[in-house]
XYZ file of C-alpha atoms in Angstrom:
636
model
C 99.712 105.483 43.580
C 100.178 102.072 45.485
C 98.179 99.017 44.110
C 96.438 98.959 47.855
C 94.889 102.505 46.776
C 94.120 102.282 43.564
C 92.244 98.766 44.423
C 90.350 100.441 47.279
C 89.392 103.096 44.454
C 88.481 101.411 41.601
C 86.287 98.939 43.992
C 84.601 101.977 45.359
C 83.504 103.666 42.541
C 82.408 100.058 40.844
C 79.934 99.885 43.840
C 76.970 101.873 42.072
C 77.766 99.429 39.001
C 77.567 96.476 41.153
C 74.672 98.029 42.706
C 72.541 98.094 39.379
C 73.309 94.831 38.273
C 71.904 93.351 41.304
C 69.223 95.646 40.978
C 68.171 94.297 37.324
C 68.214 90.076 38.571
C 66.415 91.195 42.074
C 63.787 93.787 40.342
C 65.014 96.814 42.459
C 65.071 100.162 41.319
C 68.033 100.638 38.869
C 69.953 103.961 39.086
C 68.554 106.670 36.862
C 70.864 107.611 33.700
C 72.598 104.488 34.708
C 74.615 103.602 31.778
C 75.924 107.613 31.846
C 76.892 106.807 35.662
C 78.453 104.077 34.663
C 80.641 105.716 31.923
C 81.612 108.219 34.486
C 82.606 106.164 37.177
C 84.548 103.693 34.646
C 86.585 106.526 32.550
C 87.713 107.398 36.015
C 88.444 104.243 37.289
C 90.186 103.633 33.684
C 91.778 106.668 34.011
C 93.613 106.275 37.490
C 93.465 103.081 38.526
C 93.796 100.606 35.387
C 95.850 103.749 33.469
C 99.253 101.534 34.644
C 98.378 98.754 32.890
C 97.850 100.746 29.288
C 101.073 102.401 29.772
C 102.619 99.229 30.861
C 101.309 97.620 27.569
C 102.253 100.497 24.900
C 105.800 100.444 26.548
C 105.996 96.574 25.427
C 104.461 97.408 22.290
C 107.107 100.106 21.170
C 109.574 97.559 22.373
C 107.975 94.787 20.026
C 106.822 92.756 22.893
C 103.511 91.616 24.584
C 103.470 91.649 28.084
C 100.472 90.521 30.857
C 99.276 94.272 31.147
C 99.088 94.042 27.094
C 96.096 91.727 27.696
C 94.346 93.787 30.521
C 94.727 96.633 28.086
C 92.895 95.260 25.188
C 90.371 93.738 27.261
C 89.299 96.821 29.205
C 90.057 99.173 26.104
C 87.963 97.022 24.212
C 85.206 96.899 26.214
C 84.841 100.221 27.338
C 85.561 102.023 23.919
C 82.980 99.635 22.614
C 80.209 100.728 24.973
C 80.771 104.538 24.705
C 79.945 103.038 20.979
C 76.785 101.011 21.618
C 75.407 104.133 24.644
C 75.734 106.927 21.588
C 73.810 104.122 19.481
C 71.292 103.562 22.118
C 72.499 100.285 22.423
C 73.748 97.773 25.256
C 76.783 98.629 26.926
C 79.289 96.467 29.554
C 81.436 99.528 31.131
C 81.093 97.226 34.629
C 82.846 94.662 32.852
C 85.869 97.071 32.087
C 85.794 98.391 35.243
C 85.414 94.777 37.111
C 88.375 93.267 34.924
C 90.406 96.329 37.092
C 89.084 95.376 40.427
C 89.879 91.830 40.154
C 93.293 92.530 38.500
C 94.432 94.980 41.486
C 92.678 92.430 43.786
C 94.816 89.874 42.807
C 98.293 91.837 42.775
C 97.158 93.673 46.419
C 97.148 89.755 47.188
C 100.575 88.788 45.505
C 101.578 91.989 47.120
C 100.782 91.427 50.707
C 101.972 88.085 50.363
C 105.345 88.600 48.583
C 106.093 91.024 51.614
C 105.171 88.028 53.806
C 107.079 86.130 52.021
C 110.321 87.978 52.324
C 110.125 88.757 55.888
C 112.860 86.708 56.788
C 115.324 89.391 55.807
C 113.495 91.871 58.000
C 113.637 89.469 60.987
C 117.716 89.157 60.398
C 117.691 93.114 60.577
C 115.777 93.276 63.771
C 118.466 90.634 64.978
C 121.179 93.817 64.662
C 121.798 95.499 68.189
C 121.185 99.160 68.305
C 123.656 100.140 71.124
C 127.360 99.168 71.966
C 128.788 99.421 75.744
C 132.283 100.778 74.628
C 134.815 100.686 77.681
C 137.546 103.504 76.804
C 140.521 105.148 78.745
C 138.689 102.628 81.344
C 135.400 104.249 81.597
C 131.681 102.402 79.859
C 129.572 104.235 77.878
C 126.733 103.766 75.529
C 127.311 104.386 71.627
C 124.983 103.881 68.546
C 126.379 100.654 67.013
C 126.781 102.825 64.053
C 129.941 104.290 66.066
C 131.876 101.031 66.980
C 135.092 100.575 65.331
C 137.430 98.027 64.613
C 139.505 96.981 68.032
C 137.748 98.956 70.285
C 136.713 96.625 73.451
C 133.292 96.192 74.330
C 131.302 94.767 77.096
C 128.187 92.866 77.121
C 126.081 91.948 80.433
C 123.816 88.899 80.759
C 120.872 89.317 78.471
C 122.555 91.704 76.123
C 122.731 91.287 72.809
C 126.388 90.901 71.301
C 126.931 94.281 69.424
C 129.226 92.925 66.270
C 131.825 90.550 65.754
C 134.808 90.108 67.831
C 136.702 88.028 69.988
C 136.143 87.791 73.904
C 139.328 89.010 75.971
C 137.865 88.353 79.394
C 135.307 86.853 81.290
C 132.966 84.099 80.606
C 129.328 83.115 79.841
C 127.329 80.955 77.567
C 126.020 82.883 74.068
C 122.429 82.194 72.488
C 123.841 81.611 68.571
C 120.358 80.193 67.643
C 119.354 83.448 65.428
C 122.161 83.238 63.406
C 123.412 79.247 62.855
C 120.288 77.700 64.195
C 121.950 75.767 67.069
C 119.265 75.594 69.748
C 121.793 74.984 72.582
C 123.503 77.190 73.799
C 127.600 77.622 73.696
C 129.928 78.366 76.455
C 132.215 80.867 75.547
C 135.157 82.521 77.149
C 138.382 84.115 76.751
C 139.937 83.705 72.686
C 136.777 82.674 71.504
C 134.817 84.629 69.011
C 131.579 85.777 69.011
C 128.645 87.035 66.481
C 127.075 90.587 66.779
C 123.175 90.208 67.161
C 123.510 86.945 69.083
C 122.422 86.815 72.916
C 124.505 86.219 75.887
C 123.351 84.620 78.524
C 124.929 84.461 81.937
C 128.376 86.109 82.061
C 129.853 89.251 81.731
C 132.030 89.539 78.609
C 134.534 91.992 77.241
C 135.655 90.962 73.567
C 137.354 92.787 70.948
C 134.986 94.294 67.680
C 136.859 92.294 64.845
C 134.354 93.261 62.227
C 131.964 96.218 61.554
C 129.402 97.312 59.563
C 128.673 95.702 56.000
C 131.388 92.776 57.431
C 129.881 91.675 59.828
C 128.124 88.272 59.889
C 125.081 89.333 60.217
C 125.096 91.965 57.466
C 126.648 89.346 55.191
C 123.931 86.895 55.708
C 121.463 89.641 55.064
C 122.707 90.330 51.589
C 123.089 86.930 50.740
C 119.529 86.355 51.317
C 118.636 89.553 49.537
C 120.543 88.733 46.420
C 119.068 84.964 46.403
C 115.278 86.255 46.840
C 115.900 89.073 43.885
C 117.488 86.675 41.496
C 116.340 84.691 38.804
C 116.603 80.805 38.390
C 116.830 79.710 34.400
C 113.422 78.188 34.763
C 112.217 81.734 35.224
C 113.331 82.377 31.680
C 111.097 78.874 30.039
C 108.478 81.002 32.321
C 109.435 84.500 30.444
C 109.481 83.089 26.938
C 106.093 81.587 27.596
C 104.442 84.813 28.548
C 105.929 86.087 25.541
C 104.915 84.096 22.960
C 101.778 83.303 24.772
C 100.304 87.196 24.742
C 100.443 87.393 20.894
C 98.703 84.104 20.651
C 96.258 84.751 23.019
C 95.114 88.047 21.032
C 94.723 85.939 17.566
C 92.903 83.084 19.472
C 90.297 86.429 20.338
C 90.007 87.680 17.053
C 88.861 84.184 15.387
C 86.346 83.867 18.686
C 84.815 87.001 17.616
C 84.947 86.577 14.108
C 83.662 82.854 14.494
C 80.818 84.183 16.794
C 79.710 87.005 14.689
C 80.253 86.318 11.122
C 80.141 82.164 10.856
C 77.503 81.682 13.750
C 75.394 85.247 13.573
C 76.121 86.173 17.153
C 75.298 89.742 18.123
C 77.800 92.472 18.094
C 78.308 92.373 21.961
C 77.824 88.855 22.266
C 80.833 88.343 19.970
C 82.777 90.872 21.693
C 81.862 89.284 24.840
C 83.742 86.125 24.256
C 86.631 87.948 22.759
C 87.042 89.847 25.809
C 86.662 87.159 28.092
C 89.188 85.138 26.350
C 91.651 87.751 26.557
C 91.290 88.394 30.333
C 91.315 84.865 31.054
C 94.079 84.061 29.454
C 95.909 86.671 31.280
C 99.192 84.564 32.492
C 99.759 86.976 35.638
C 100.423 83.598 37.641
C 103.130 82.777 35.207
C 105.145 85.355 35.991
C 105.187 85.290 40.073
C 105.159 81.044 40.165
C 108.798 80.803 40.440
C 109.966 84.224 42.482
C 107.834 83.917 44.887
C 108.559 80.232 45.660
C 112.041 81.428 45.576
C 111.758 83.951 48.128
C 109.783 81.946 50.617
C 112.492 78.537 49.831
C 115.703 80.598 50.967
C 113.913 82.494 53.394
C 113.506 79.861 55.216
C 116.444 78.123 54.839
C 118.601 81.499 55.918
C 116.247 80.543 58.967
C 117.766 76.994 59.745
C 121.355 78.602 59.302
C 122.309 77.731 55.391
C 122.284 80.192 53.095
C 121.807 79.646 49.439
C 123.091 82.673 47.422
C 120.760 82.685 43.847
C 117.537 80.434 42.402
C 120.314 79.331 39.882
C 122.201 77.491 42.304
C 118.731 76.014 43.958
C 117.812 74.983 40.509
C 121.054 73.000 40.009
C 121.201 71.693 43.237
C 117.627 69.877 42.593
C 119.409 68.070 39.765
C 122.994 66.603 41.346
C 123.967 62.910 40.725
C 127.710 63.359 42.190
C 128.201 64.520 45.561
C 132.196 65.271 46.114
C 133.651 65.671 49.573
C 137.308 66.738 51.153
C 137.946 64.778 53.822
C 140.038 66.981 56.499
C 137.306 69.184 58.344
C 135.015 68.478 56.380
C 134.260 64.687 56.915
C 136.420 64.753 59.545
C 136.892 66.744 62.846
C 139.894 68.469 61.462
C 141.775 67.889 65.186
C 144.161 65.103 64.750
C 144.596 63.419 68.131
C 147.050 60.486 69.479
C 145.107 57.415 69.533
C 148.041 54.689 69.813
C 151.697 54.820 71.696
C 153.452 51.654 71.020
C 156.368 50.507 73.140
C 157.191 52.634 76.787
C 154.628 54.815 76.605
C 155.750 57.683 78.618
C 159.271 57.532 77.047
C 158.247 57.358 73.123
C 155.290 60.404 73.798
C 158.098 62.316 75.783
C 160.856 62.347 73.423
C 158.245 62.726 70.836
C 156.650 65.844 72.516
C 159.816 67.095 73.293
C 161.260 67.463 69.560
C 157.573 68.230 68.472
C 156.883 71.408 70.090
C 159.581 72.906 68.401
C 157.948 71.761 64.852
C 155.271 73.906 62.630
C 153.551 70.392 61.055
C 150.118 70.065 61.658
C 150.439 66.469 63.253
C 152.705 68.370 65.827
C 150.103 69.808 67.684
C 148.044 66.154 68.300
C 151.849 65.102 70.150
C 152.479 67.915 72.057
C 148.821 68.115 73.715
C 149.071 64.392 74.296
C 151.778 65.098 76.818
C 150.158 67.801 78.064
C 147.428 65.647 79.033
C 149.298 63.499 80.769
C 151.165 66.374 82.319
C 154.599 65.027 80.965
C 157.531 67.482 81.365
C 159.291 67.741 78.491
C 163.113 67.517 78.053
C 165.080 70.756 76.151
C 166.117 69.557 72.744
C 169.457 70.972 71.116
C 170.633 70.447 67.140
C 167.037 70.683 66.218
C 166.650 69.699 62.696
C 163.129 69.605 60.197
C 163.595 67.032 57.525
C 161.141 68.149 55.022
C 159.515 65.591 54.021
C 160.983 63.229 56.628
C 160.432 64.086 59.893
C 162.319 65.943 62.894
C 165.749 65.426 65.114
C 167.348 66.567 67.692
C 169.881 65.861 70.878
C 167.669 64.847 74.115
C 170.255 64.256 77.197
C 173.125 63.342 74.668
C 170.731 60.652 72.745
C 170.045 61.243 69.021
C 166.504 61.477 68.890
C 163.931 61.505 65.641
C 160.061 61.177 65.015
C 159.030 60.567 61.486
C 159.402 57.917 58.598
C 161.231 54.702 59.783
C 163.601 55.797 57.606
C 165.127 58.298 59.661
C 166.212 54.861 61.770
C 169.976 53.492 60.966
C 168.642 50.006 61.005
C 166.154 48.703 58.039
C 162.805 48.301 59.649
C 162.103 44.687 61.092
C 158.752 42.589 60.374
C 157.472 43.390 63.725
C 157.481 47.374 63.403
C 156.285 47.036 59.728
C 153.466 44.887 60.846
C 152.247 47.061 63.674
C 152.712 50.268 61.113
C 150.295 48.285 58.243
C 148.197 47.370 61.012
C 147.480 51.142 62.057
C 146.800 52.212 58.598
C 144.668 49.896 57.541
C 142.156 51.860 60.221
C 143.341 55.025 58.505
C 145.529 56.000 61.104
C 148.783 58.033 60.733
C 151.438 56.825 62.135
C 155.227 58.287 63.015
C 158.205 56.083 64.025
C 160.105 57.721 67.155
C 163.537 56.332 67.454
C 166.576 56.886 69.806
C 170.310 56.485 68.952
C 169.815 55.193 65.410
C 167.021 52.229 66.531
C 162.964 52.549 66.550
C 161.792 52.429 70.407
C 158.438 52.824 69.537
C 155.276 54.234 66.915
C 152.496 56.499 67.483
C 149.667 56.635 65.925
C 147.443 59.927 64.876
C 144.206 59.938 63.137
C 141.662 62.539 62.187
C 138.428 60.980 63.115
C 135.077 61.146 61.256
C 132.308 63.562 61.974
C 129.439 62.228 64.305
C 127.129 62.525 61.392
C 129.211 61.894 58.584
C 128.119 58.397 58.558
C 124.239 58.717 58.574
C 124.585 61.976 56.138
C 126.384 59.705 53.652
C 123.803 57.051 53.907
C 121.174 59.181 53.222
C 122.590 61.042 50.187
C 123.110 57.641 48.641
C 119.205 56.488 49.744
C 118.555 59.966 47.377
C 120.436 58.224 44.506
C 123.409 60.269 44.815
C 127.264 59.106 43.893
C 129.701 59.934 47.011
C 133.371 60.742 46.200
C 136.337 61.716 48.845
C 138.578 63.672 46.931
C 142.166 64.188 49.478
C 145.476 64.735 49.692
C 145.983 61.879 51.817
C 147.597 58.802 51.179
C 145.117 56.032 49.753
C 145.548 53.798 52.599
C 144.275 56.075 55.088
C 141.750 57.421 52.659
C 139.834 54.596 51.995
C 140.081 53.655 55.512
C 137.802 57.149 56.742
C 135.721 56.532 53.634
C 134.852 53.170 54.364
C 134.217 54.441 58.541
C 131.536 56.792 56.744
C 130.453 54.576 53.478
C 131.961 56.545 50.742
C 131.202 54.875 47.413
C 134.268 56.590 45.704
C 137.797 57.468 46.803
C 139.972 60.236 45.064
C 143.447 60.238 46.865
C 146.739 61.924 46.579
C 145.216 64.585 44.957
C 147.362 67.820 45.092
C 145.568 71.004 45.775
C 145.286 72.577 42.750
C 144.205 69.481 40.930
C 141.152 68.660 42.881
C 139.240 71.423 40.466
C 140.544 68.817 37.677
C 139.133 65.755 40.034
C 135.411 67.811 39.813
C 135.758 68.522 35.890
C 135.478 64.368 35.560
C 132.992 63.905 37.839
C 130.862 66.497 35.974
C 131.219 64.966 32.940
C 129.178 61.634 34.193
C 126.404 64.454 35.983
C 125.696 67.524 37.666
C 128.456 67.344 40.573
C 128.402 69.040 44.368
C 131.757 69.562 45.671
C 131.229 70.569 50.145
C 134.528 71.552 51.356
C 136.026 74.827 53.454
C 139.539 74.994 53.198
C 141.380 77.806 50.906
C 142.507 74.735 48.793
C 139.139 73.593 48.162
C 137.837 77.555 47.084
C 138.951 76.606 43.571
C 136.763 73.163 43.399
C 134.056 74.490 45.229
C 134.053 77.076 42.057
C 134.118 74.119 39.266
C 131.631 72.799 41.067
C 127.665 73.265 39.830
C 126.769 73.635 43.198
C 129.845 74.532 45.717
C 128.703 74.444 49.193
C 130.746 75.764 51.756
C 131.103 74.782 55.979
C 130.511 77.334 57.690
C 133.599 77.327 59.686
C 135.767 77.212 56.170
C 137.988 80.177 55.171
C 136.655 83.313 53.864
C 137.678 82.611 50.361
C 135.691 79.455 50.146
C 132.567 81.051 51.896
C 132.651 83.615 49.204
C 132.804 80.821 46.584
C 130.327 78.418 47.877
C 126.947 79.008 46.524
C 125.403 77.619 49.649
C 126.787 78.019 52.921
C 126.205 76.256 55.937
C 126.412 79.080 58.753
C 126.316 76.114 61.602
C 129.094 73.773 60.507
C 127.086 70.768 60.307
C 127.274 67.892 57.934
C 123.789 67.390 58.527
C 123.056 70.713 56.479
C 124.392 69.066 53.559
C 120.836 67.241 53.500
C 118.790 69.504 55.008
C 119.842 72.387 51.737
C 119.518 69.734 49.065
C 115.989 68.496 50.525
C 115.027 72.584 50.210
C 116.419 72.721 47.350
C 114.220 69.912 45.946
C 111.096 70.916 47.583
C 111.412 74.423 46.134
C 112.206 73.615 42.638
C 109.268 71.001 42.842
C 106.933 73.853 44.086
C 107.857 75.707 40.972
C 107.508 73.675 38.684
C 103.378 72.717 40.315
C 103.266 76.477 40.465
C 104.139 76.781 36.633
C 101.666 74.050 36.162
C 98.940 75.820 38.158
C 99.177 78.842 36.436
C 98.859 77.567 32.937
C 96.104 74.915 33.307
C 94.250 78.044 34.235
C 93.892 79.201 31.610
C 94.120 75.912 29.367
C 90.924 75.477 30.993
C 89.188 78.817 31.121
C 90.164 80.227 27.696
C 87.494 77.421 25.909
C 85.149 78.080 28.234
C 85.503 81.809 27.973
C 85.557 81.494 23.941
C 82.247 79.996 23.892
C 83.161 76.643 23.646
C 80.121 75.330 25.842
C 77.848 77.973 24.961
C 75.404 75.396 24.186
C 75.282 73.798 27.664
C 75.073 77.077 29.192
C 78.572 77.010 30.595
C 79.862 80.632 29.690
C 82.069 82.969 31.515
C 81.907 86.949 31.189
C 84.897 89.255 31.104
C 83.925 89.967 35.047
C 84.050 86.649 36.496
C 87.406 85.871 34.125
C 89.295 88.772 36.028
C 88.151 87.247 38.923
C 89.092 83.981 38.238
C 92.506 85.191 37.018
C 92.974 86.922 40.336
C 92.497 83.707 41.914
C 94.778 82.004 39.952
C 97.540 84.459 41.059
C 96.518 84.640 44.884
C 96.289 80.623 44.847
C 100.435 80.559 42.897
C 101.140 82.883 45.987
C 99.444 80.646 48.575
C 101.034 77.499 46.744
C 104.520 79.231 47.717
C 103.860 79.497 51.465
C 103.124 76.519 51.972
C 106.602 76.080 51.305
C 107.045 77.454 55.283
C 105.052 73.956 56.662
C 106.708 71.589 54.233
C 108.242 69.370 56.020
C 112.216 69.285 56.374
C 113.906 65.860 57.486
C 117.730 65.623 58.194
């Protein structure tokens, strides 16, 4: 039976109880053979709705624990076995106070219930993101398919205000796609042929045919559901401080009960039922039911809502860790940087040097290639052939150009050492952490260009503000240390690591650790093996598969911003634990005195009724505490 139902009953059948007790303070008529109705209507209510909690506590038992239910247990088994005592003895009896502790309980979890479900609805908004139907266009012809159906290269179309059915990549047409759903980018993107695009996401104002890349369980979207479902089910380690507690805390609680009613009735001559009163009272009250849901369900609401804003944080450990960090370790190349070299100097003739350079570089595979070639195509140079192409690993490239020996590379490739004047212009561009490549004709330099990788828009403010949170920034790169500390000092770096082979950067993260917990944010396939040192790896979104899969948070939209955004969640969410943890146990700090007896004297005394209720409370307020998670306010 669902805790919704067997609230509803055991509230239903308290009513008569509820009835007489207002009945005896307002002088109406009480119910005849009350205290027989009452034993009724509470073996029943015992029987189905609080029978849960007495199985739940003889299954800890057998297994040498003490859980919550123990103390709901003892407290409703003690008071209702004690008044079927005192009604055979003619003597007073508390049944409503058994059957109350049960209402309050089940109010409490239908609460925690209702809003954990609230809580985790972000997962159920991603699902509702999925599209149901596919336009599949086959042996030329359109026709509707469940998505269920789509397979891997089969070529879809979507019209303006359809929703993309899966991944793929557009063949034809173009349009602008609504990607807010999945990365959180408000604007839209224009999009057209060789571009890919997410299933679930909306286009806009095209037609476009693409090509399903991914299906099923592989798709973005799916991926990002799991994620969130295996970060909202999992545990952080302050959970287990939280666990122990409970655990020690049950046994304790049941001692602390004993001396009350021992103190009550043998040292200060209370009555039977007085003394059993407080006993009872302490043990509901102490009842650490908020304990146990303090850090889940800040959990679930904390990556709920940052799956929301497009990062994705894979388990509470890695949210608890990521609270703590004192190093913050980047890569430079697509990470701080654009990751698109481009030509931002050509020194000497101009057109010459970039067309013999394009020339020999469109036959070369180096990644600085590229920047050359398209800065010819820009200027819509026509490029010359090239024969006795040569890659000089390490060096550079050659080739024959209209009968002229031509090179691009280290000025060593010239025939002629290097004058002052080239050398100075070469120091000059690297100072500004630019790369630059001598281009030379017949054995003499004619001329340098220059290539650099610039920063992110918002590398610089990101930095700044990670260092305003008292964090240590490191570049660890490949890159020569020249050019290195030239981009880190563009985007305030405090640290530079440079010349760092790819498999040592791993090495580079084990040092940093040792000084404090360290964050390594890179996407490359060298960086998966870092980003897996790391205590927290976080992974750009537009990285390689491998280091998605090792990141422990990923930032779906690419931006450096998200860096800050998922370490200021982080923060908030661990903080909301910890006030949840404190929440739940200064409730009962405070009530189990006052439940004991404690202030007897004054009058201030609680009964095992209003401690249930006041326990339920506790756990509804934990709940509400988490929520407020949703309005907390998230600054870039």
């Amino acid at each position: 039976m669902s805790i919704k139902k067997r609230f509803w009953l055991a509230l239903l059948l308290s009513l008569p109880m509820l009835y007489d007790m207002l009945a005896m303070l307002l002088a109406w008529p009480m119910l005849p053979n009350g205290d027989w109705i009452a034993l009724v209507l509470t073996t029943l209510i015992m029987l189905i709705s609080g029978r849960a909690f007495i199985q739940s506590a003889w299954a800890a038992f057998l297994h040498h624990h003490a859980n919550m239910d123990t103390l709901v247990a003892v407290g409703t088994l003690t008071a209702y076995l004690y008044s079927i005592g005192a009604l055979m003895h003619h003597q007073g009896v508390f049944f409503e106070s058994a059957a109350y502790i049960i209402v309050f309980v089940l109010l409490g979890q239908y609460l925690e219930d209702k809003m954990r479900t609230q809580a985790s609805q972000a997962t159920t908004k991603l699902l509702e993101l999925q599209a149901r139907q596919a336009t599949v266009i086959r042996n030329g012809q359109t026709s509707e398919i469940p998505i269920e159906e789509v397979e891997i290269g089969d070529r879809l179309l979507t019209r303006p205000g359809e929703k993309i059915a899966t991944d793929g990549r557009i063949v034809k047409g173009h349009s602008t796609v609504n990607e807010s759903m999945i990365t959180g980018e408000s604007m839209p993107i224009e999009k057209q042929a060789g571009d890919l695009v997410i299933g679930g996401t909306l286009n806009q104002t095209g037609i476009l045919e693409y090509t399903a890349e991914k299906v099923g369980k592989d798709t973005m979207l799916a991926q990002i559901v799991e994620i969130v479902r295996h970060a909202q089910s999992s545990h952080a380690p302050i959970q287990k401080m939280a666990d122990r507690i409970a655990d020690v805390f049950v046994p304790i609680v049941l001692m602390i009960a004993i001396a009350v009613f021992a103190i009550w009735n043998v040292f200060l001559d209370a009555t039977l039922t007085r003394s059993l009163t407080f006993a009872v009272s302490t043990i509901v009250i102490a009842c650490p039911c908020a304990l146990g849901i303090a850090t889940p369900t800040a959990l679930m609401v904390g990556t709920g809502r940052a799956a929301k804003m497009g990062i994705l944080i894979k388990n509470g450990e890695v949210l608890e860790t990521a609270s703590h960090i004192k190093n913050i370790a980047f890569d430079k190349t697509g990470t701080l940087t654009q990751g698109q070299p481009v030509v931002t100097d050509v020194i000497g003739d101009p057109k010459q040097v970039l067309t013999l350079a394009a020339a020999l570089e469109s036959l070369s595979e180096h990644p600085l290639a590229d920047a050359i070639v398209k800065a010819a195509q820009k200027q819509a140079i026509a490029l010359p052939d090239v024969t006795e192409f040569l890659n000089r690993a390490g060096q550079g490239v050659t080739g024959q150009i209209n009968g002229h020996q031509v090179f691009v590379g280290k000025p060593q490739l010239a025939s002629q050492p290097l004058d002052k004047e080239w050398q100075d212009q070469i120091e000059r561009l690297q100072e500004v952490g630019k790369t630059t490549a001598a281009v030379g004709q017949d054995g003499l330099i004619i001329g340098l260009i220059a290539i650099q990788d610039a920063p992110k828009p918002f590398a610089k403010p990101v930095i700044a503000r990670l260092k305003q949170q008292g964090m240590h920034t490191v570049m660890i790169t490949g890159d020569n240390k020249r050019a290195a500390k030239a981009v880190a000092k563009q985007v305030g770096i405090d640290e530079v690591i440079a010349e760092v082979m790819p498999g040592d950067k791993a090495q580079q993260v084990k040092k940093l650790q040792q000084s404090g917990v360290t964050a390594f944010v890179g996407d490359g396939i060298n960086d998966a093996p870092a980003l897996a040192v790391a205590d927290v790896g976080i992974a750009m979104g537009s990285g390689t598969d491998v280091a998605i899969e090792t990141g422990g948070i990923v930032l779906v939209k690419n931006s450096l911003k998200d860096v800050v955004k998922a370490l200021v969640i982080a923060k908030k969410t661990f903080a909301r634990i910890k006030l949840n943890l404190f929440w739940a146990l200064i409730y009962n700090l405070i009530g189990i005195p006052i439940a004991a007896g404690v202030f007897a004297h004054w009058g201030l005394v609680l009964s095992p009724a209003l401690a249930g209720l006041a326990m339920a409370f506790s756990s509804a307020s934990v709940v509400a505490s988490s929520l407020m998670l949703n309005a907390a306010k998230i600054d870039d």
